[in-house]
Every structure is written in structure tokens, then in C-alpha cells.
Amino acid sequence: MFRNRIPNLCARQALRRQTCDVAYVTQSRTLVRLSSRANQTQLRLLQTTTSFEPLRPPSPASLGKPRAAREFKRTRKWGRRLLIFSAVFGTVYLIDRKAFASGIGRSVHTFGTGLFVALDYKLNFRAEPLLGGTIEDLHRRSAERLFELLRANGGLYLKIGQAIAMQSAVLPPEFQKMFARMFDDAPQDEWADVEKVIRKDFGGRGVEEVFGVSFTGEEGKGLMERRARASASVAQVHWARLPDGREVAIKLQKPEIAKQVGWDLWAFKVVMRVYTWWFDLPLYSIVPFITERLMLETDFESEARNSEVMRNLVNSEPSLKGRVYVPKIYPEFTTKRVLVTEWIEGVRLWDKGATGGRWLGGTGNGSPGVHGAQLQFSRADLEAARRELRVNPMKEKLKPERETWKGRNGKGGLGLSSKEVMTTMVDLFSAQIFKWGVVHCDPHPGNIFIRRLPSGRPELVLIDHGLYVYMSPKFRHQYALFWKSLMTFDNKTISEITEQWGIKAPDLFASATLMRPYDGGDQTTRGHIINLGSEENKRKTQAQRHFEAQQRMKQGIREILADEDKWPQELIFIGRNMRIVQGNNQFMGSPINRVKIMGNWASRSLFQDPNLPWRERMTNAWRHLLFKSVLFATDVAFYTFKVRQWLGWGGGMEDEVEARMRDMAKDFGVELQHEVFEG
């Protein structure tokens, strides 16, 4: 009974709640209707009680005084300036890029970097730099900035950088390490670009028409590789075989060089002029001569003339004919930007393994092409070249590799003595300096090939004749006498000659010429500049001593270049030649007495010179016989060092000379490193 009541109670409560909800909803709807009706009544009353008025604009008097609109004059002014600047800059950029191969932009880059480096040195070249760090840090960041400038600009800047690198042994070690990388191969230009050079220089004719070659292997035509075999800062070299069977090296100047050279040399002159004034160093006086030489190096017709002159001189010298070879020039294909020479097969001087390795080419045989013999090119080689043209167009390698003399395992060599190789080289460059007065100023290992004659002796091939110096007879005679006087410690003659050259530091210049410390003078200049033994100097900090050493180097340069008008500018490149030759001898292990050979040539030239009177020549001949006894003393020193080298107690004579030069150079704040010249 109780269970039944509970559900009924719950049902009644739920019914009651539903009834309340319905009532609440009904009441809400009623209120909404009432509110809506009230609004409609009010709206109806508003419409019936308000009179109609049309919309009228406000009168000017009711608006007040008018205000001027903002014109944004400054914004528009700077906008116009920005637009004009962008248009001018874009126009100049396009003209510079198309007409001058970015010559203006490269010059601006040069001025900016040069000014930044100069300012850095002006502020921080002191014992305690203003911006912190050390002098070594200053040299390092400056070397990096200059290196990046030269690499980024490319072209003639690379040639200038290589010239600096060859002289960098007298620069701080930070510059030496950085500029040693300047000899890396430069990137080659695209074939389409260099082909334009040929078309322009040969009246619109294409490569195939000019050289009679075919890029499809057509019968009766020659062959040419469109991919360069070597690429340098100014030009690149392609191999070709002409229809008559001659194999040639086609040296093509990069098309941008002709547009850039004027701007580049002008920028170089301006920077050197500023540095001369800012750092109080007599540098600018030699700049015009340097730029003239560099300008001639971009003229391939001048290079062809230099090559022919050297070829005739070598063939007319009995002691060098047959030992030295200069490639033939083909003038019918040569212009200011195109140079065609005989192709040379040989071993580069820096490849000591291939030069001295065992000869496997057979008894009585020599290297391919010795004495200018025509290179062999068989029918099989021709068929292989045609297949290569089909498989690898634009990247073809058509020239056969003529290295059978290396044997099956490829480990053979020319079997030549390094002593004979270096003797030939020093004889050649001594004859250039002391006898002919015509000097090849870029004899680095890349420009010298070595071949084996059928007799088993070396043949030295000299290439790249762009950078030459022609000595006047008077200067050549003075230089030969100066060299002989150095070997006989004739200090009076040394002083007289250096005075005529405007040099106030004869002992320093003598050491620089010999590439070793000169002990025959009174050392007055060195003692005056250095004064290392003073008690005051010993009490200074290492940073102060290093700074003063750099100052002494600066003073030494002033002493050597004391009289700019008298100073023979040819000495720049002659010194470069001799330094490279010394580095080559040292690289080969110092097999010869370089100083003795050069001294002998200097003395011989004084009595063989046809421009001198007979009486003077006879006197010089007698003195030459006496000079031989002096040379004997240098032989004693040379073989003493040679025995020590064989016993493992030290290096050769050039190594000892280098060590002594380093010790002397440190007194002037210079650290010599012959590794700069390797490669």
C-alpha cells in the first residue's frame, strides 16, 4: 500500500511543475506582445505629430574657418630623392657592368677597403693598439681584408696580388700566409665569352674558320678543346691541333680584362699615392713603372715580341743552345688578346718526383717534343678524339696523354739530376741579367717545363714571356760590377755604385741583392737602425720591441729608396727574378752553388761586353782570372754545407743562407719564409 502511494506522489509533483512552466511561458509571451504594441503606438504618434523637413547641407558659416590639408612635403621630397638616386645608381650600375665590366664598382670597393685598412693602421700601429689586441692581430685582419679584395675583384687584381705574394717574404708573416694562396688557379670563363674575343680580334670570323678546326670531328679539319687546360688571372689556355698537324696552345685573354685594366691600374695608383702620403714611405715613385709593366703583360703582341727576342738570344748563346728551349710563336694567329704558340709536353719544375724518377722510356729516347720535334698523333688518337666530341661536348679532352715514359705503373720519371736542372736554370737567368740585359721577371715553377734529351740531359723550356725588363747597357754594366764587388768585398766600388743609384744603405742593399747577409761592409746603417744591445732596449716589453722592429723595417725602406729620382726601377723586377730563382734552388734541395755561378757570369760579362773599349775588356779579363780564386772559396763553403746535408747535420747552402737572412731580417721586424715561393 505504501509502495503504491510513493509513485502517485511523484507523478502529482511533476504535473504541478509542468503546469507552472506553461504558465510562465504564457505570461512572458503576453508581456512581449504588450511591449510590441506600445512601441507601435509611440511610432504612430511620432509620425503624426512631427512635420516633414527636407535634408539641407550646412551653411559655410556654421562649419567654421577651413583648414588646409596636410601635404607631407618632407616625405615627398625624400621620396623624390630616393627615386632619383635609385634611377641614377641603377643607370650607373648598368653602364659600369656593360661598358666597363664593373670597373667603377671594383674601384669603389678598392678605395673603401684601402681606406679602412689605412685607418686601422693609423690608429692601431703602436706598441699598445687603441682598439686592443696586438700588432699581429692588426696584420692578420688587414691581410684578410686585402686578400678578399683581390680575390673578389679578380682579373688584374689577382696579377697584382701575385706580384705582392712574390715579394711577401719581406712582409709580416700574417701577410705571407694569406698571400701564399694567390697562386691558386683562377676560374675559367665560359666558352661563349672567350669565343667573342676571337670574333672581335679576327674581324667577325669564328673559331672554326680562324683555326680550321671542327667541333664535330669533320674529316680534314683540326681539333680544339673548348675547356681550358689552364686558367690564370688574365687569360686561359686551350689545346688545339691545326689541320697541318701542328699542336698549339691558344692563349685567350678574358674578355673583361680590356675593359677593367684602365680602372684597375688607376685605382692602384690612387691607393699607393694615398699610402705614400699617409705613411711617409717613398712608394709611389715606383708605381708608374710597375703599372707600365703590368699593362704590357696584357698585350699579347708584346709578349710575342719578348718571346722571339729570348728565343734568338738563347739560340745565339753556345753555352745555352740545346739546353734551353723557347716555344715557337705563330704570328699569323696572334693579336693583342690572342697568342698562339707551340704546345709543350713536359714536367713542371715543382714536380720533383717526375723530374728525378727512374727513366722508363727506353735507351736513346727523349721526351716528346724535344728540340721542337712534331708531336705524334695517330689515327687511333683521332678516332678517340671524335668519340670524345660526341660523348662530352664542351668538356672534351682530345689531347692524347703522352706518358709512356712513366711505365705501366705510372711511377717512372725523367731520370734527371737536380744539379743539372738547376745549373741550366741559373745559367739562363744569369745570362739574361749580366750578358743580354733582357730579363724574364716571372720565372716561378709554373712557367718552367723540364724535358729529357736523348742524351739523358735536361732541356729547360721557358714559357709566359709577358713580364720583361730591358736593362740599359750602362745599368747592366753597373749591376755586373756591383755583383762582382760583393764577392770580392770591394766596399769602395759598392759605395760608389749605390751612391749613383741614390741608395744610402749600401750594406742593407748588398744583403738584399745576395739574398744572404753581407759581411764585408762596415754595417753602419744596420748598426744605426737596430742598436739592439742597449740596456734601454732590454728593459722594454715584447710588444714595444716588436713595434720598434716594425719601425726599423720602415726606416730601412726609406734608406734604400732614399733618392727616388736616381733609384733604378728595374731593380724591383730583377730582385724578384733572383729571389724566385733562389727559392727554386732551395726547393730542389740546394744542389748547386748559385752565388758562384751568378758571380762567374757577372765577371765574364765585364770582359765579353762588346760595348766596352778593348783596353778595359783586357783589364777585366785579367781580373776575371784573379776572381776565379775567390770563387774557389765559395766552393769550399758550398761543399762543406753539402757534406753536412749528406750526414744529416743540417740543410744545404741555400738553407743556411736563408737561416742567416732570417736572423738578420728579424732585426728589422721581418720574418722571411721561403715557403712563399714553393709552387
XYZ file of C-alpha atoms in Angstrom:
679
model
C 0.000 0.000 0.000
C 2.797 2.345 0.975
C 4.782 1.436 -2.178
C 1.844 2.462 -4.419
C 1.486 5.881 -2.754
C 5.100 6.921 -3.489
C 4.783 6.809 -7.335
C 1.463 8.637 -7.239
C 3.015 11.391 -5.136
C 5.911 11.817 -7.555
C 3.559 11.956 -10.531
C 1.462 14.690 -8.942
C 4.600 16.791 -8.187
C 5.866 16.511 -11.800
C 2.427 17.531 -13.151
C 2.424 20.550 -10.883
C 5.922 21.657 -12.161
C 4.866 21.363 -15.819
C 1.772 23.487 -15.167
C 3.931 26.240 -13.584
C 6.322 26.274 -16.552
C 3.491 26.625 -19.053
C 2.043 29.486 -17.085
C 5.439 31.236 -17.016
C 5.904 30.941 -20.774
C 2.388 32.178 -21.462
C 2.949 35.160 -19.217
C 6.252 36.033 -20.995
C 4.673 35.918 -24.434
C 1.916 38.227 -23.244
C 4.439 40.772 -21.964
C 6.316 40.716 -25.292
C 3.063 41.357 -27.188
C 2.208 44.262 -24.916
C 5.683 45.794 -25.350
C 5.462 45.490 -29.145
C 2.060 47.147 -29.231
C 3.316 50.053 -27.067
C 6.251 50.670 -29.452
C 3.997 50.676 -32.478
C 1.671 53.176 -30.773
C 4.582 55.524 -29.941
C 5.920 55.342 -33.529
C 2.465 56.125 -34.907
C 2.173 59.139 -32.583
C 5.696 60.390 -33.673
C 4.781 60.176 -37.357
C 1.558 62.091 -36.941
C 2.893 64.873 -34.659
C 6.328 65.753 -36.490
C 6.230 67.931 -39.689
C 8.384 66.925 -42.786
C 11.590 68.856 -43.447
C 13.868 68.163 -46.476
C 17.634 67.439 -45.905
C 19.683 70.602 -46.401
C 23.559 70.904 -46.381
C 25.047 73.018 -43.561
C 25.918 76.600 -44.358
C 29.644 77.594 -44.637
C 29.236 79.925 -41.681
C 28.155 77.019 -39.474
C 31.279 74.963 -40.367
C 33.815 77.495 -39.102
C 37.157 78.509 -40.655
C 38.515 75.934 -43.239
C 41.796 74.107 -42.508
C 44.461 73.327 -45.158
C 45.087 69.647 -45.953
C 48.434 68.028 -44.919
C 50.861 67.939 -47.849
C 53.681 65.669 -46.418
C 56.368 67.834 -48.056
C 59.355 66.164 -46.337
C 58.109 62.695 -47.180
C 57.574 63.588 -50.823
C 60.959 65.364 -51.000
C 62.853 62.354 -49.637
C 60.755 60.067 -51.792
C 61.773 62.015 -54.901
C 65.408 61.967 -53.784
C 65.269 58.227 -53.224
C 63.664 57.687 -56.615
C 66.246 59.895 -58.392
C 69.125 58.247 -56.518
C 67.829 54.770 -57.369
C 67.452 55.708 -61.032
C 70.939 57.269 -61.223
C 72.551 54.435 -59.281
C 70.816 51.810 -61.404
C 71.831 53.578 -64.623
C 75.465 53.919 -63.499
C 75.486 50.295 -62.368
C 74.196 49.040 -65.714
C 76.610 51.237 -67.687
C 79.506 50.157 -65.460
C 78.583 46.496 -65.780
C 78.105 46.527 -69.541
C 80.666 49.099 -70.691
C 83.434 48.772 -68.072
C 82.938 45.195 -66.766
C 82.233 46.582 -63.247
C 85.442 48.634 -63.289
C 83.880 51.545 -61.373
C 82.378 49.274 -58.735
C 85.683 47.453 -58.293
C 87.461 50.795 -57.851
C 84.964 51.906 -55.193
C 85.492 48.578 -53.412
C 89.252 49.147 -53.600
C 89.072 52.683 -52.182
C 86.787 51.596 -49.355
C 88.959 48.660 -48.310
C 92.175 50.635 -48.729
C 90.869 53.499 -46.610
C 89.642 51.112 -43.931
C 92.994 49.308 -43.749
C 94.939 52.584 -43.696
C 92.754 53.972 -40.911
C 93.157 50.773 -38.918
C 96.957 51.026 -39.171
C 96.920 54.740 -38.352
C 95.004 54.097 -35.145
C 96.480 50.793 -34.005
C 100.049 50.558 -35.291
C 101.659 51.174 -31.912
C 103.034 49.145 -29.025
C 99.573 49.045 -27.407
C 96.851 49.358 -30.090
C 93.951 51.675 -29.220
C 91.306 49.066 -30.053
C 93.055 46.273 -28.167
C 94.808 43.179 -29.422
C 98.354 43.109 -30.769
C 100.218 44.222 -33.881
C 99.996 40.619 -35.113
C 96.183 40.862 -34.922
C 96.343 44.114 -36.891
C 98.446 42.475 -39.618
C 96.153 39.437 -39.724
C 92.885 41.288 -40.221
C 94.478 43.675 -42.724
C 95.879 40.750 -44.727
C 92.452 39.098 -44.754
C 90.758 42.281 -45.973
C 93.266 42.840 -48.764
C 93.197 39.182 -49.789
C 89.401 39.161 -50.005
C 89.517 42.396 -52.020
C 91.947 40.942 -54.561
C 90.069 37.654 -54.867
C 86.666 39.352 -55.166
C 87.804 41.801 -57.859
C 89.755 39.159 -59.788
C 91.354 39.930 -63.148
C 94.337 42.244 -62.918
C 93.902 42.424 -59.145
C 94.977 38.770 -58.987
C 98.086 39.658 -61.003
C 98.854 42.495 -58.557
C 98.239 40.102 -55.672
C 100.648 37.571 -57.149
C 103.260 40.314 -57.526
C 102.779 41.131 -53.840
C 102.939 37.445 -52.967
C 106.299 37.013 -54.720
C 107.655 39.885 -52.586
C 105.764 38.872 -49.439
C 108.820 37.228 -47.886
C 109.714 40.701 -46.569
C 106.178 41.301 -45.279
C 104.851 40.278 -41.854
C 104.177 36.505 -41.575
C 100.417 37.114 -41.467
C 100.608 38.551 -44.997
C 102.908 35.736 -46.134
C 100.453 33.011 -45.100
C 97.486 34.784 -46.647
C 99.096 35.775 -49.949
C 100.654 32.322 -50.478
C 97.132 31.330 -51.637
C 97.230 33.826 -54.518
C 98.667 31.183 -56.877
C 95.543 29.034 -56.913
C 94.126 28.632 -60.416
C 91.635 31.331 -61.326
C 88.181 30.224 -62.547
C 87.915 29.972 -66.323
C 85.381 31.924 -68.355
C 82.615 30.271 -70.325
C 83.435 29.278 -73.890
C 80.805 31.607 -75.346
C 82.513 34.569 -73.680
C 86.071 33.820 -74.809
C 84.848 32.985 -78.305
C 83.699 36.610 -78.594
C 87.333 37.685 -78.167
C 88.328 35.663 -81.247
C 85.446 37.025 -83.300
C 86.254 40.602 -82.359
C 90.014 40.296 -82.979
C 89.644 38.425 -86.289
C 87.030 40.559 -87.999
C 83.944 38.574 -87.028
C 85.289 35.167 -88.068
C 84.530 32.276 -85.741
C 86.947 29.841 -84.114
C 86.378 27.114 -86.699
C 87.109 29.487 -89.559
C 90.179 31.114 -87.979
C 91.966 27.935 -86.888
C 90.449 25.457 -89.343
C 89.076 23.209 -86.585
C 85.848 21.267 -86.273
C 83.868 20.581 -83.107
C 82.143 17.618 -84.750
C 85.261 15.737 -85.879
C 84.862 16.633 -89.551
C 87.399 14.943 -91.829
C 90.312 17.138 -92.914
C 89.763 19.661 -90.123
C 91.697 20.249 -86.932
C 90.581 19.784 -83.331
C 90.241 22.142 -80.382
C 89.264 21.728 -76.760
C 86.665 24.226 -75.581
C 87.524 23.508 -71.959
C 90.693 25.358 -70.916
C 93.745 23.340 -69.882
C 94.876 26.171 -67.592
C 93.308 29.379 -66.343
C 95.125 32.344 -64.820
C 94.148 35.826 -63.731
C 94.343 37.421 -67.182
C 93.987 34.577 -69.705
C 93.235 30.907 -70.194
C 94.923 28.334 -72.434
C 93.217 25.851 -74.777
C 94.797 22.923 -76.630
C 94.285 22.652 -80.385
C 95.592 20.637 -83.342
C 95.663 22.566 -86.612
C 94.795 20.890 -89.930
C 98.508 20.692 -90.866
C 99.251 18.624 -87.743
C 100.792 21.335 -85.545
C 99.692 21.163 -81.925
C 99.340 24.614 -80.422
C 98.489 26.370 -77.174
C 95.878 29.087 -77.766
C 96.110 31.718 -75.057
C 92.914 33.772 -74.930
C 92.605 36.903 -72.842
C 89.478 37.001 -70.735
C 87.018 39.466 -72.322
C 86.544 41.623 -69.230
C 90.258 42.420 -68.853
C 90.372 45.025 -71.653
C 87.535 46.957 -70.001
C 88.883 46.663 -66.466
C 92.605 47.276 -66.886
C 92.413 51.068 -67.071
C 90.207 51.393 -63.998
C 92.212 48.817 -62.026
C 95.582 50.462 -62.613
C 94.139 53.912 -61.891
C 92.744 52.654 -58.563
C 96.119 51.064 -57.755
C 97.887 54.376 -58.410
C 95.453 56.354 -56.250
C 95.738 53.956 -53.308
C 99.547 53.952 -53.473
C 99.599 57.751 -53.696
C 97.475 57.993 -50.532
C 99.619 55.402 -48.703
C 102.802 57.254 -49.681
C 101.469 60.464 -48.168
C 99.789 58.870 -45.151
C 102.611 56.554 -44.034
C 105.540 58.716 -45.203
C 107.084 55.955 -47.353
C 108.623 56.600 -50.805
C 106.427 54.067 -52.594
C 104.645 55.980 -55.320
C 107.779 56.716 -57.337
C 107.962 53.066 -58.453
C 104.227 52.710 -59.134
C 104.222 54.126 -62.722
C 106.941 51.665 -63.740
C 105.060 48.745 -62.171
C 101.767 49.688 -63.837
C 103.530 50.057 -67.186
C 104.905 46.510 -66.870
C 101.508 45.139 -65.860
C 99.862 46.941 -68.767
C 102.336 45.362 -71.188
C 101.582 41.969 -69.682
C 98.025 42.247 -71.032
C 99.354 42.959 -74.552
C 99.975 39.570 -76.207
C 101.727 41.148 -79.181
C 104.318 42.486 -76.734
C 104.607 39.021 -75.206
C 105.173 37.540 -78.666
C 107.998 40.032 -79.313
C 109.600 39.225 -75.939
C 109.413 35.526 -76.734
C 111.060 35.934 -80.132
C 113.839 38.101 -78.642
C 114.568 35.499 -75.968
C 114.427 32.659 -78.488
C 117.026 34.370 -80.697
C 119.275 35.195 -77.715
C 119.214 31.607 -76.445
C 119.977 30.178 -79.892
C 122.891 32.595 -80.289
C 124.491 31.600 -76.961
C 126.663 28.475 -77.438
C 126.551 27.554 -73.729
C 122.732 27.518 -73.696
C 121.731 26.353 -77.179
C 120.383 22.824 -76.910
C 119.904 23.149 -73.133
C 117.161 25.802 -73.155
C 114.143 25.942 -75.447
C 111.676 28.786 -76.076
C 108.431 27.738 -77.835
C 107.751 28.984 -81.361
C 105.235 31.784 -81.866
C 102.730 31.672 -84.744
C 102.308 35.366 -85.671
C 99.530 34.695 -88.208
C 97.222 33.833 -85.288
C 98.498 36.419 -82.785
C 96.713 39.651 -81.773
C 96.713 41.844 -78.700
C 94.371 39.395 -76.969
C 95.127 36.090 -78.691
C 98.502 34.341 -78.603
C 99.195 31.035 -80.349
C 102.394 29.146 -79.527
C 103.809 25.687 -79.927
C 102.267 23.193 -77.475
C 104.780 21.952 -74.895
C 104.792 18.474 -73.390
C 106.913 18.346 -70.260
C 107.113 18.180 -66.486
C 106.634 21.250 -64.318
C 109.610 22.209 -62.191
C 107.638 21.726 -58.980
C 107.116 18.000 -59.739
C 110.375 16.736 -58.231
C 109.190 13.122 -58.309
C 108.555 13.155 -62.066
C 111.802 15.046 -62.730
C 114.099 12.733 -60.802
C 112.223 9.433 -61.065
C 113.622 6.458 -62.989
C 113.510 6.814 -66.793
C 111.406 4.057 -68.394
C 111.203 5.498 -71.896
C 113.997 3.416 -73.415
C 117.676 3.992 -74.098
C 118.446 6.768 -76.566
C 114.924 8.206 -76.398
C 113.884 11.591 -75.118
C 110.708 13.304 -74.001
C 108.010 14.044 -76.605
C 108.666 17.276 -78.491
C 112.335 17.850 -77.528
C 114.124 20.407 -79.739
C 110.729 21.311 -81.232
C 110.056 17.897 -82.831
C 106.471 17.415 -84.028
C 104.304 15.530 -81.561
C 102.898 12.179 -82.670
C 99.140 11.984 -83.275
C 97.994 8.620 -84.650
C 94.801 7.579 -86.410
C 93.700 5.907 -83.185
C 94.157 9.196 -81.345
C 91.964 10.919 -83.951
C 89.180 8.334 -83.577
C 89.358 8.632 -79.787
C 89.034 12.419 -80.121
C 85.931 12.082 -82.305
C 84.296 9.756 -79.771
C 85.077 12.258 -77.023
C 83.400 15.048 -79.019
C 80.218 13.010 -79.196
C 80.224 11.925 -75.533
C 81.462 15.054 -73.739
C 80.692 18.146 -75.829
C 82.017 21.396 -74.312
C 84.057 19.386 -71.748
C 86.075 17.294 -74.140
C 89.651 16.103 -73.547
C 91.036 15.475 -77.002
C 94.800 15.651 -76.472
C 96.411 12.219 -76.064
C 98.323 11.677 -72.821
C 101.920 11.039 -73.899
C 103.297 9.478 -70.722
C 104.532 6.069 -71.823
C 107.908 7.027 -70.348
C 106.328 6.662 -66.900
C 105.948 2.916 -67.396
C 102.947 0.675 -66.812
C 102.512 1.630 -63.169
C 102.928 5.335 -63.885
C 105.736 5.743 -61.349
C 108.557 6.489 -63.753
C 110.236 9.848 -64.253
C 112.668 11.724 -66.453
C 115.687 10.352 -64.590
C 117.372 13.775 -64.451
C 119.812 15.197 -61.951
C 118.524 18.157 -59.952
C 122.041 19.608 -60.148
C 121.961 19.704 -63.955
C 118.441 21.122 -63.959
C 119.309 23.965 -61.584
C 122.647 24.658 -63.300
C 120.793 25.191 -66.579
C 118.269 27.464 -64.894
C 120.822 29.665 -63.107
C 122.942 29.847 -66.275
C 119.903 31.040 -68.229
C 118.841 33.787 -65.843
C 122.426 34.887 -65.186
C 122.911 35.336 -68.936
C 119.684 37.360 -69.077
C 120.801 39.712 -66.290
C 124.536 40.090 -66.851
C 125.095 39.443 -70.566
C 121.944 40.317 -72.515
C 120.104 42.743 -70.217
C 116.792 41.139 -71.216
C 115.204 39.654 -68.105
C 112.221 37.323 -67.769
C 110.731 38.539 -64.471
C 108.275 35.745 -63.711
C 110.343 32.508 -63.573
C 108.198 30.718 -60.980
C 107.993 26.900 -61.247
C 104.740 27.022 -63.206
C 106.472 28.800 -66.094
C 109.299 26.268 -66.447
C 108.966 22.842 -68.079
C 111.621 20.138 -67.898
C 112.160 17.576 -70.703
C 114.706 14.814 -71.229
C 117.011 14.916 -74.234
C 118.020 11.666 -75.992
C 121.473 12.159 -74.415
C 119.934 11.889 -70.950
C 120.492 15.572 -70.121
C 117.755 18.060 -69.222
C 116.137 20.559 -71.555
C 114.569 23.563 -69.854
C 111.546 25.135 -71.570
C 110.683 28.723 -70.645
C 107.107 29.937 -71.227
C 104.970 33.018 -70.398
C 107.073 35.935 -71.643
C 104.680 38.736 -70.726
C 106.635 40.367 -67.884
C 110.072 41.511 -69.105
C 112.600 44.193 -68.163
C 115.122 45.598 -70.635
C 118.270 46.931 -68.934
C 120.278 49.766 -70.443
C 123.947 48.899 -71.240
C 125.145 51.321 -68.554
C 122.913 49.876 -65.857
C 123.733 46.282 -66.861
C 127.462 47.059 -66.617
C 126.976 48.704 -63.203
C 124.949 45.774 -61.919
C 127.527 43.217 -63.061
C 130.324 45.245 -61.434
C 128.229 45.561 -58.269
C 127.767 41.787 -58.092
C 131.459 41.099 -58.624
C 132.346 43.665 -55.960
C 130.058 41.928 -53.490
C 132.003 38.687 -53.946
C 135.398 40.380 -53.518
C 134.282 42.678 -50.632
C 135.178 45.734 -52.709
C 133.322 48.141 -50.420
C 134.601 51.251 -52.187
C 133.085 50.196 -55.527
C 129.882 49.104 -53.788
C 129.531 52.518 -52.145
C 130.226 54.346 -55.414
C 127.624 52.378 -57.349
C 124.930 52.583 -54.666
C 125.552 56.321 -54.391
C 124.950 56.666 -58.132
C 121.692 54.747 -57.589
C 120.619 57.055 -54.748
C 120.858 54.340 -52.071
C 122.025 55.430 -48.610
C 122.167 51.937 -47.104
C 124.755 50.012 -49.162
C 125.184 47.178 -46.639
C 121.447 46.507 -46.459
C 121.081 46.638 -50.224
C 124.071 44.308 -50.623
C 122.406 41.731 -48.356
C 119.146 42.053 -50.283
C 120.997 41.528 -53.587
C 122.958 38.474 -52.471
C 119.920 37.029 -50.664
C 122.240 36.488 -47.708
C 123.835 38.732 -45.049
C 126.679 40.776 -46.491
C 129.552 40.759 -44.012
C 132.048 42.830 -45.978
C 130.716 46.311 -45.246
C 131.056 48.412 -42.127
C 127.410 47.708 -41.145
C 126.929 51.392 -40.266
C 123.348 51.530 -41.496
C 122.346 48.346 -39.760
C 124.033 49.366 -36.514
C 122.465 52.811 -36.613
C 118.968 51.475 -37.210
C 118.994 48.468 -34.905
C 121.032 49.208 -31.742
C 119.708 46.024 -30.166
C 122.302 45.752 -27.449
C 121.352 48.849 -25.484
C 120.221 48.429 -21.889
C 117.201 50.627 -22.554
C 116.015 48.257 -25.287
C 116.349 45.239 -22.989
C 114.032 46.838 -20.399
C 111.191 47.239 -22.922
C 108.244 44.867 -23.192
C 107.956 42.353 -26.034
C 105.148 44.405 -27.629
C 107.312 47.536 -27.551
C 110.294 45.707 -29.069
C 108.095 44.236 -31.807
C 106.652 47.657 -32.626
C 110.116 49.219 -32.802
C 111.298 46.371 -35.047
C 108.495 47.227 -37.470
C 109.567 50.871 -37.308
C 113.133 49.841 -38.175
C 111.880 47.996 -41.237
C 110.103 51.176 -42.310
C 113.303 53.178 -41.817
C 115.284 50.596 -43.795
C 112.952 51.042 -46.765
C 113.482 54.799 -46.590
C 117.250 54.321 -46.579
C 117.212 52.066 -49.647
C 114.787 54.301 -51.572
C 116.449 57.500 -50.386
C 116.721 59.244 -53.767
C 113.694 58.305 -55.847
C 114.967 60.035 -58.988
C 118.247 58.092 -59.106
C 116.926 54.722 -57.956
C 116.890 52.231 -60.898
C 113.339 50.987 -61.088
C 114.436 47.841 -62.943
C 115.824 46.591 -59.621
C 112.273 45.811 -58.495
C 111.769 43.083 -61.070
C 115.397 41.944 -61.211
C 115.266 41.362 -57.458
C 112.031 39.459 -57.966
C 113.708 37.255 -60.593
C 116.686 36.467 -58.368
C 114.530 35.760 -55.344
C 112.403 33.283 -57.292
C 115.497 31.554 -58.673
C 116.900 31.256 -55.157
C 113.587 29.802 -53.982
C 113.647 27.291 -56.863
C 117.184 26.182 -55.936
C 116.195 25.815 -52.306
C 113.057 23.884 -53.285
C 115.201 21.421 -55.266
C 117.463 20.836 -52.251
C 120.225 23.417 -52.961
C 122.085 21.157 -55.441
C 124.263 23.998 -56.842
C 126.301 26.972 -55.679
C 124.013 29.652 -57.068
C 126.089 32.596 -55.842
C 129.243 31.249 -57.520
C 127.520 30.694 -60.885
C 125.969 34.161 -60.890
C 129.242 35.785 -59.809
C 131.078 33.986 -62.611
C 128.574 35.263 -65.193
C 128.839 38.799 -63.780
C 132.650 38.764 -64.054
C 132.642 37.209 -67.558
C 130.196 39.787 -68.857
C 132.608 42.599 -67.971
C 135.259 41.429 -70.465
C 132.825 39.973 -73.032
C 130.818 43.182 -73.327
C 131.344 44.468 -76.923
C 130.334 47.994 -75.856
C 133.489 48.407 -73.712
C 136.869 49.565 -75.101
C 139.410 46.809 -75.812
C 141.764 48.044 -73.130
C 139.077 47.886 -70.458
C 137.975 44.478 -71.665
C 141.525 43.113 -71.410
C 141.870 44.529 -67.886
C 138.589 42.908 -66.917
C 139.744 39.591 -68.409
C 142.847 39.601 -66.187
C 140.719 40.473 -63.166
C 138.391 37.625 -64.071
C 141.267 35.150 -63.743
C 142.006 36.507 -60.277
C 138.307 36.377 -59.475
C 138.343 32.622 -60.062
C 140.383 32.170 -56.884
C 137.683 33.993 -54.930
C 135.060 31.669 -56.362
C 137.114 28.731 -55.109
C 136.465 29.937 -51.554
C 132.719 29.848 -52.166
C 133.112 26.263 -53.406
C 134.754 25.312 -50.123
C 131.799 26.743 -48.216
C 129.300 25.121 -50.564
C 130.749 21.614 -50.271
C 131.117 21.997 -46.505
C 127.377 22.541 -46.260
C 126.805 19.727 -48.760
C 128.689 17.228 -46.578
C 126.696 18.353 -43.560
C 123.495 17.860 -45.558
C 124.508 14.329 -46.608
C 125.339 13.455 -42.986
C 122.006 14.792 -41.799
C 123.566 17.555 -39.688
C 121.736 20.395 -41.398
C 120.462 21.767 -44.685
C 122.248 22.832 -47.829
C 123.939 26.141 -48.547
C 120.689 27.883 -49.540
C 119.095 26.698 -46.281
C 121.984 28.133 -44.273
C 121.782 31.378 -46.246
C 118.048 31.502 -45.586
C 118.568 30.948 -41.856
C 121.131 33.750 -41.643
C 118.890 36.057 -43.654
C 116.036 35.312 -41.274
C 118.166 36.228 -38.276
C 119.191 39.478 -39.923
C 115.663 40.242 -41.091
C 114.233 39.797 -37.588
C 116.302 42.780 -36.535
C 114.138 44.792 -38.934
C 110.813 43.270 -37.884
C 110.645 40.927 -40.902
C 110.147 37.158 -40.801
C 111.365 35.542 -44.016
C 109.582 32.377 -45.154
C 110.855 30.748 -48.313
C 107.744 28.536 -48.411
C 106.050 31.505 -50.092
C 107.932 30.643 -53.293
C 107.129 26.936 -53.397
C 104.680 26.437 -56.255
